[in-house]
PDB file of C-alpha atoms in Angstrom:
ATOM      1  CA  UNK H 168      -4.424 -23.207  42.660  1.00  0.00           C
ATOM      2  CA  UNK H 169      -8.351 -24.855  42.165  1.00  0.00           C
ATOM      3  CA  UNK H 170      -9.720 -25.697  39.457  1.00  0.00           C
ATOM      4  CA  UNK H 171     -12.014 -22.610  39.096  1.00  0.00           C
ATOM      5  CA  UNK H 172      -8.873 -20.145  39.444  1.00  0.00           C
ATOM      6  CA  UNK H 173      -7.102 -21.846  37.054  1.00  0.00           C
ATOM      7  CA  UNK H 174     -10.249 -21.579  34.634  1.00  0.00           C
ATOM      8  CA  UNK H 175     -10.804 -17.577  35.859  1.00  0.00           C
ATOM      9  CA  UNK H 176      -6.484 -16.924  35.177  1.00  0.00           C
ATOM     10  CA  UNK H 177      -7.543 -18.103  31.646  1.00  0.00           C
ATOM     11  CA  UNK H 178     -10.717 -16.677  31.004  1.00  0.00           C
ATOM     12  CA  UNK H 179      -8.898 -13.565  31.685  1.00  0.00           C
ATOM     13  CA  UNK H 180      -6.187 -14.181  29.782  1.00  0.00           C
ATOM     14  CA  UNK H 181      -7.980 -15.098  26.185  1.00  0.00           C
ATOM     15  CA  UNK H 182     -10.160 -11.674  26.847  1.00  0.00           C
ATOM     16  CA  UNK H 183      -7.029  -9.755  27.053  1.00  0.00           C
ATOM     17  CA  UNK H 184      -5.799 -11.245  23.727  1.00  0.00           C
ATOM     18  CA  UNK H 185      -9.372 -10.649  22.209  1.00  0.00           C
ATOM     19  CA  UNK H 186      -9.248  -7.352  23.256  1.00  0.00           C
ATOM     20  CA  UNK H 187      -5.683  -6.718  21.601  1.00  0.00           C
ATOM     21  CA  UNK H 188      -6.999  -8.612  17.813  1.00  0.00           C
ATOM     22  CA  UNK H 189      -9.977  -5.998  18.279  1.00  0.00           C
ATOM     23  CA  UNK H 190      -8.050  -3.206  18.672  1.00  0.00           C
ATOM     24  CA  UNK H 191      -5.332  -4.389  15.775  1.00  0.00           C
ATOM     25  CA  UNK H 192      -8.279  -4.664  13.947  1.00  0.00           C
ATOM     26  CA  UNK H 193      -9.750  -0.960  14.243  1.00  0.00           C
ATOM     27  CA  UNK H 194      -6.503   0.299  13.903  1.00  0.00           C
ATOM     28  CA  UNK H 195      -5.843  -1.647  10.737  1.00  0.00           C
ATOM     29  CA  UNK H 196      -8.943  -0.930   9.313  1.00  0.00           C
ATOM     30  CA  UNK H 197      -8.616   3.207  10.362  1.00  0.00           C
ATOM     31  CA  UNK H 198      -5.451   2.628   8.194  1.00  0.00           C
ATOM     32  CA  UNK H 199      -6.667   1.023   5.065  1.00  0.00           C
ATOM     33  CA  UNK H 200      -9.131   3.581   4.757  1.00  0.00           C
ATOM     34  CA  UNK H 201      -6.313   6.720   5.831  1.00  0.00           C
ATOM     35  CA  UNK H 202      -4.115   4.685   2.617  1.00  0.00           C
ATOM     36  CA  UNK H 203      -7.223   4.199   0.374  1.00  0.00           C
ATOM     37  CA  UNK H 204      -8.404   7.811   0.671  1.00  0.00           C
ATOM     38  CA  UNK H 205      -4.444   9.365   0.202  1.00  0.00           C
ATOM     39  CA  UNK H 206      -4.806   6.989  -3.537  1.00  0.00           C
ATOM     40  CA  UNK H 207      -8.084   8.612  -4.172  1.00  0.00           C
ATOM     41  CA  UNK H 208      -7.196  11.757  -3.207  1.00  0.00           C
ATOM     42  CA  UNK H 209      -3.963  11.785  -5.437  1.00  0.00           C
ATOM     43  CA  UNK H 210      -5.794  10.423  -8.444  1.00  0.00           C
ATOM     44  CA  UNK H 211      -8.085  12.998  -8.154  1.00  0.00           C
ATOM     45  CA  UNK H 212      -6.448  14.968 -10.392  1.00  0.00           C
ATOM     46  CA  UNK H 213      -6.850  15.278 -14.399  1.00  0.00           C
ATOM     47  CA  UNK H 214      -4.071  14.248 -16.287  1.00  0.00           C
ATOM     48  CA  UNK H 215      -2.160  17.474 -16.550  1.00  0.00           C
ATOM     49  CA  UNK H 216      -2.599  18.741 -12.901  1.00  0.00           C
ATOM     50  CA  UNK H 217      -1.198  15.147 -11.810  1.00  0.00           C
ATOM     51  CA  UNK H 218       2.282  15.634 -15.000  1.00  0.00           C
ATOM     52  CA  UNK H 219       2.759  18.698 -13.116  1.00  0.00           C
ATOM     53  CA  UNK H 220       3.118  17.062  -9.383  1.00  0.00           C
ATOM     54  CA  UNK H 221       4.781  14.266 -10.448  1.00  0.00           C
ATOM     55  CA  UNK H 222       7.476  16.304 -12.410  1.00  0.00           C
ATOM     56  CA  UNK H 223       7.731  18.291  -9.447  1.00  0.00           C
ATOM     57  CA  UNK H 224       8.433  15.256  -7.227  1.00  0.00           C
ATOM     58  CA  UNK H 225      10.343  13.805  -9.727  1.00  0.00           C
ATOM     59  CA  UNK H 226      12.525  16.447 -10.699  1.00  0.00           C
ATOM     60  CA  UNK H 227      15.700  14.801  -9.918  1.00  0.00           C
ATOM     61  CA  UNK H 228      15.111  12.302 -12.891  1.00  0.00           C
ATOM     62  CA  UNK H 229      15.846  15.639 -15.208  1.00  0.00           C
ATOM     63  CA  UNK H 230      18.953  15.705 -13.337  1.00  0.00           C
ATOM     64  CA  UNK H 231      20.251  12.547 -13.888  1.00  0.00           C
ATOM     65  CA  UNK H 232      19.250  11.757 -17.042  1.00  0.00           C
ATOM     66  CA  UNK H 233      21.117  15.012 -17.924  1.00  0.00           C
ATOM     67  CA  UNK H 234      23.782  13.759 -16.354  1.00  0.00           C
ATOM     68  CA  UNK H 235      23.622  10.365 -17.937  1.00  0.00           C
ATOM     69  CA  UNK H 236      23.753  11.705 -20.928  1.00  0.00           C
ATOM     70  CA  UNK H 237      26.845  12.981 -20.362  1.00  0.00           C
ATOM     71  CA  UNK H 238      28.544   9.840 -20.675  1.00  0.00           C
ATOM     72  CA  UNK H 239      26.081   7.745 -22.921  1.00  0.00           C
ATOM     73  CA  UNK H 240      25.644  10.505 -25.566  1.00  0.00           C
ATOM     74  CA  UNK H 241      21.529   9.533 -25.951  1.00  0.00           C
ATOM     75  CA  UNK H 242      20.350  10.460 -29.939  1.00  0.00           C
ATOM     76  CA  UNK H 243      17.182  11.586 -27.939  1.00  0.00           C
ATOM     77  CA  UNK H 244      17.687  12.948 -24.738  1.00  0.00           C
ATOM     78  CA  UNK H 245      13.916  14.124 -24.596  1.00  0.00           C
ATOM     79  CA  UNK H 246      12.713  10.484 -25.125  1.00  0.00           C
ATOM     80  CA  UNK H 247      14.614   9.200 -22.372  1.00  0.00           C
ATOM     81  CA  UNK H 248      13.655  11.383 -20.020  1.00  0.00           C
ATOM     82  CA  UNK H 249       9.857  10.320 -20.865  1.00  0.00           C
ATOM     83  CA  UNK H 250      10.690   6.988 -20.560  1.00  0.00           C
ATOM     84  CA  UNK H 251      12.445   7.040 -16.844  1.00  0.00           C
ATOM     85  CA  UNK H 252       9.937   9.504 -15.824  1.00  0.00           C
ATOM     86  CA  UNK H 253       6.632   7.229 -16.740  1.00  0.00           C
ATOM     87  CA  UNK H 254       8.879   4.602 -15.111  1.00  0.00           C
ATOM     88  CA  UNK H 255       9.149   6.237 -11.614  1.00  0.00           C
ATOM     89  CA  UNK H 256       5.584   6.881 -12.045  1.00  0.00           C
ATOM     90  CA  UNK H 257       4.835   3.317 -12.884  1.00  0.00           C
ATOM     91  CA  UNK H 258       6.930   1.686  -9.969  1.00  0.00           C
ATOM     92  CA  UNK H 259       5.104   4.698  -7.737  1.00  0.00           C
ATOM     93  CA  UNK H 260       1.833   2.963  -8.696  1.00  0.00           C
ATOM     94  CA  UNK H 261       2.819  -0.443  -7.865  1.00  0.00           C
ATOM     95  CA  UNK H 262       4.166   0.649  -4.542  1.00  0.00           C
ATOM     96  CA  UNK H 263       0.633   2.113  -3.565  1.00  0.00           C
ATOM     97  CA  UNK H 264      -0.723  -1.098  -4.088  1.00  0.00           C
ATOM     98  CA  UNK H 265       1.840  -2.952  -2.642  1.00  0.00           C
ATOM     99  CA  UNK H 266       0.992  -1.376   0.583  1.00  0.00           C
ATOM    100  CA  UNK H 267      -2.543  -1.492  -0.197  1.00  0.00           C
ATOM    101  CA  UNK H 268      -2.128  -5.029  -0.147  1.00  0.00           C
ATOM    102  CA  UNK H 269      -0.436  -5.811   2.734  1.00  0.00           C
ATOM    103  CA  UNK H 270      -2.587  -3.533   4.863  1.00  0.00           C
ATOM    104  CA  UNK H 271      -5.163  -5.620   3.761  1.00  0.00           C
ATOM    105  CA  UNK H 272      -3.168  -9.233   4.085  1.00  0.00           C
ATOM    106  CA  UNK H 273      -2.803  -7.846   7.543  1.00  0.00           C
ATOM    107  CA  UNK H 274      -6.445  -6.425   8.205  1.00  0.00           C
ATOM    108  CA  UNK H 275      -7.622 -10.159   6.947  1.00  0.00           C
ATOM    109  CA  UNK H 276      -5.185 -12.030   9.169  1.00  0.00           C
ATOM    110  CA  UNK H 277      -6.935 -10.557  11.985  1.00  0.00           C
ATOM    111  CA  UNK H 278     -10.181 -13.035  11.422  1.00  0.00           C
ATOM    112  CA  UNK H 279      -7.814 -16.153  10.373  1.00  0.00           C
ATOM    113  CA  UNK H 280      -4.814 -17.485  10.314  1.00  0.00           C
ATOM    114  CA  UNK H 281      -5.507 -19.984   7.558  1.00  0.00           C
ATOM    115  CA  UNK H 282      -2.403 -18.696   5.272  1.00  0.00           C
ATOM    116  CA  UNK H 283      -3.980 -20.631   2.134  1.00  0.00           C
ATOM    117  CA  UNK H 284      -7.283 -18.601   2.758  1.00  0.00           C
ATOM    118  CA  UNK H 285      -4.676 -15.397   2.670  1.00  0.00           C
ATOM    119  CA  UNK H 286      -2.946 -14.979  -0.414  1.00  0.00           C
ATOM    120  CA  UNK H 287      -5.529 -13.776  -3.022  1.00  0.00           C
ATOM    121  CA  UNK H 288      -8.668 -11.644  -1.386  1.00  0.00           C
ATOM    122  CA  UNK H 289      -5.640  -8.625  -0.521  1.00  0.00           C
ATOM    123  CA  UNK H 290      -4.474  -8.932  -4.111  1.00  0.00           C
ATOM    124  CA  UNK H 291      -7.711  -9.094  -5.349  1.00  0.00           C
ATOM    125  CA  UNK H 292      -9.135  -6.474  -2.876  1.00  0.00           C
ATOM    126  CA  UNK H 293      -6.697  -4.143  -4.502  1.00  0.00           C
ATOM    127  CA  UNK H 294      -6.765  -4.838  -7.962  1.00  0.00           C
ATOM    128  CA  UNK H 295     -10.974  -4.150  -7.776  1.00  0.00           C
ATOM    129  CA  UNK H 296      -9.642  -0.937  -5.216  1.00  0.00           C
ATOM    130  CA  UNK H 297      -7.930  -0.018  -8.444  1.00  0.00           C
ATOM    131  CA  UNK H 298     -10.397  -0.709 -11.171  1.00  0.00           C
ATOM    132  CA  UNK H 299     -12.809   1.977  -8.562  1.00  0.00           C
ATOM    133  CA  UNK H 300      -9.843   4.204  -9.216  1.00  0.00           C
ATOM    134  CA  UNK H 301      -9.969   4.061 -12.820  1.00  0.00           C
ATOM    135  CA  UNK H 302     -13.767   5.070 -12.731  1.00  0.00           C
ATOM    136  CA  UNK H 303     -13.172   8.285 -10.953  1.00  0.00           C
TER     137      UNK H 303
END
């Protein structure tokens, strides 16, 4: 093989990985905004609307806690079902942001591999995504 094929093999090669990092990259970014928009759209709702979803979704946690209390005889049964159902909410937060997160850890990976440079813009990216979310 000459010099110049050798040089052509991997000319082709590095546009065939730039290619596939610029397609990872659209597709990453279609995806952060599909996950940003499903937040948005689920927060969209006032505070009642939203009680009546997530006690809908969450409808199992009146199950159980009946059934805890069964055995653990709560004084008030109402109260702990409020608490383990703004739990499962709470944890349901955190996961959206979770994955908001690492969509974006992977979205900035895409531009650098520096993993000190790669910790704190997803965090932070979704902590302001959040604050938006508030404001709505």
């Amino acid at each position: 093989m000459h010099k110049h094929e050798k040089y052509a093999t991997m000319k082709r090669v590095k546009n065939v990985t730039k290619n596939k990092t610029i397609f990872i990259r659209i597709l990453l970014a279609i995806l952060l905004v599909l996950w940003m928009l499903f937040i948005y759209l689920l927060s969209a709702d006032n505070g009642a609307e939203s009680e009546i979803k997530s006690t809908a979704a969450a409808g199992w946690t009146v199950m159980l806690t009946d059934w805890l209390d069964t055995f653990f005889h709560f004084r008030d049964p109402e109260l702990v079902k409020f608490i383990f159902h703004a739990s499962i909410r709470k944890v349901a937060h955190l996961f959206e942001y979770a994955v908001l997160s690492c969509l974006w850890l992977c979205f900035l990976r895409t531009f650098t591999q520096k993993k000190h440079l790669l910790m704190i813009p997803p965090v932070l990216l979704s902590v302001l995504y959040a604050a938006f979310d508030e404001f709505h």
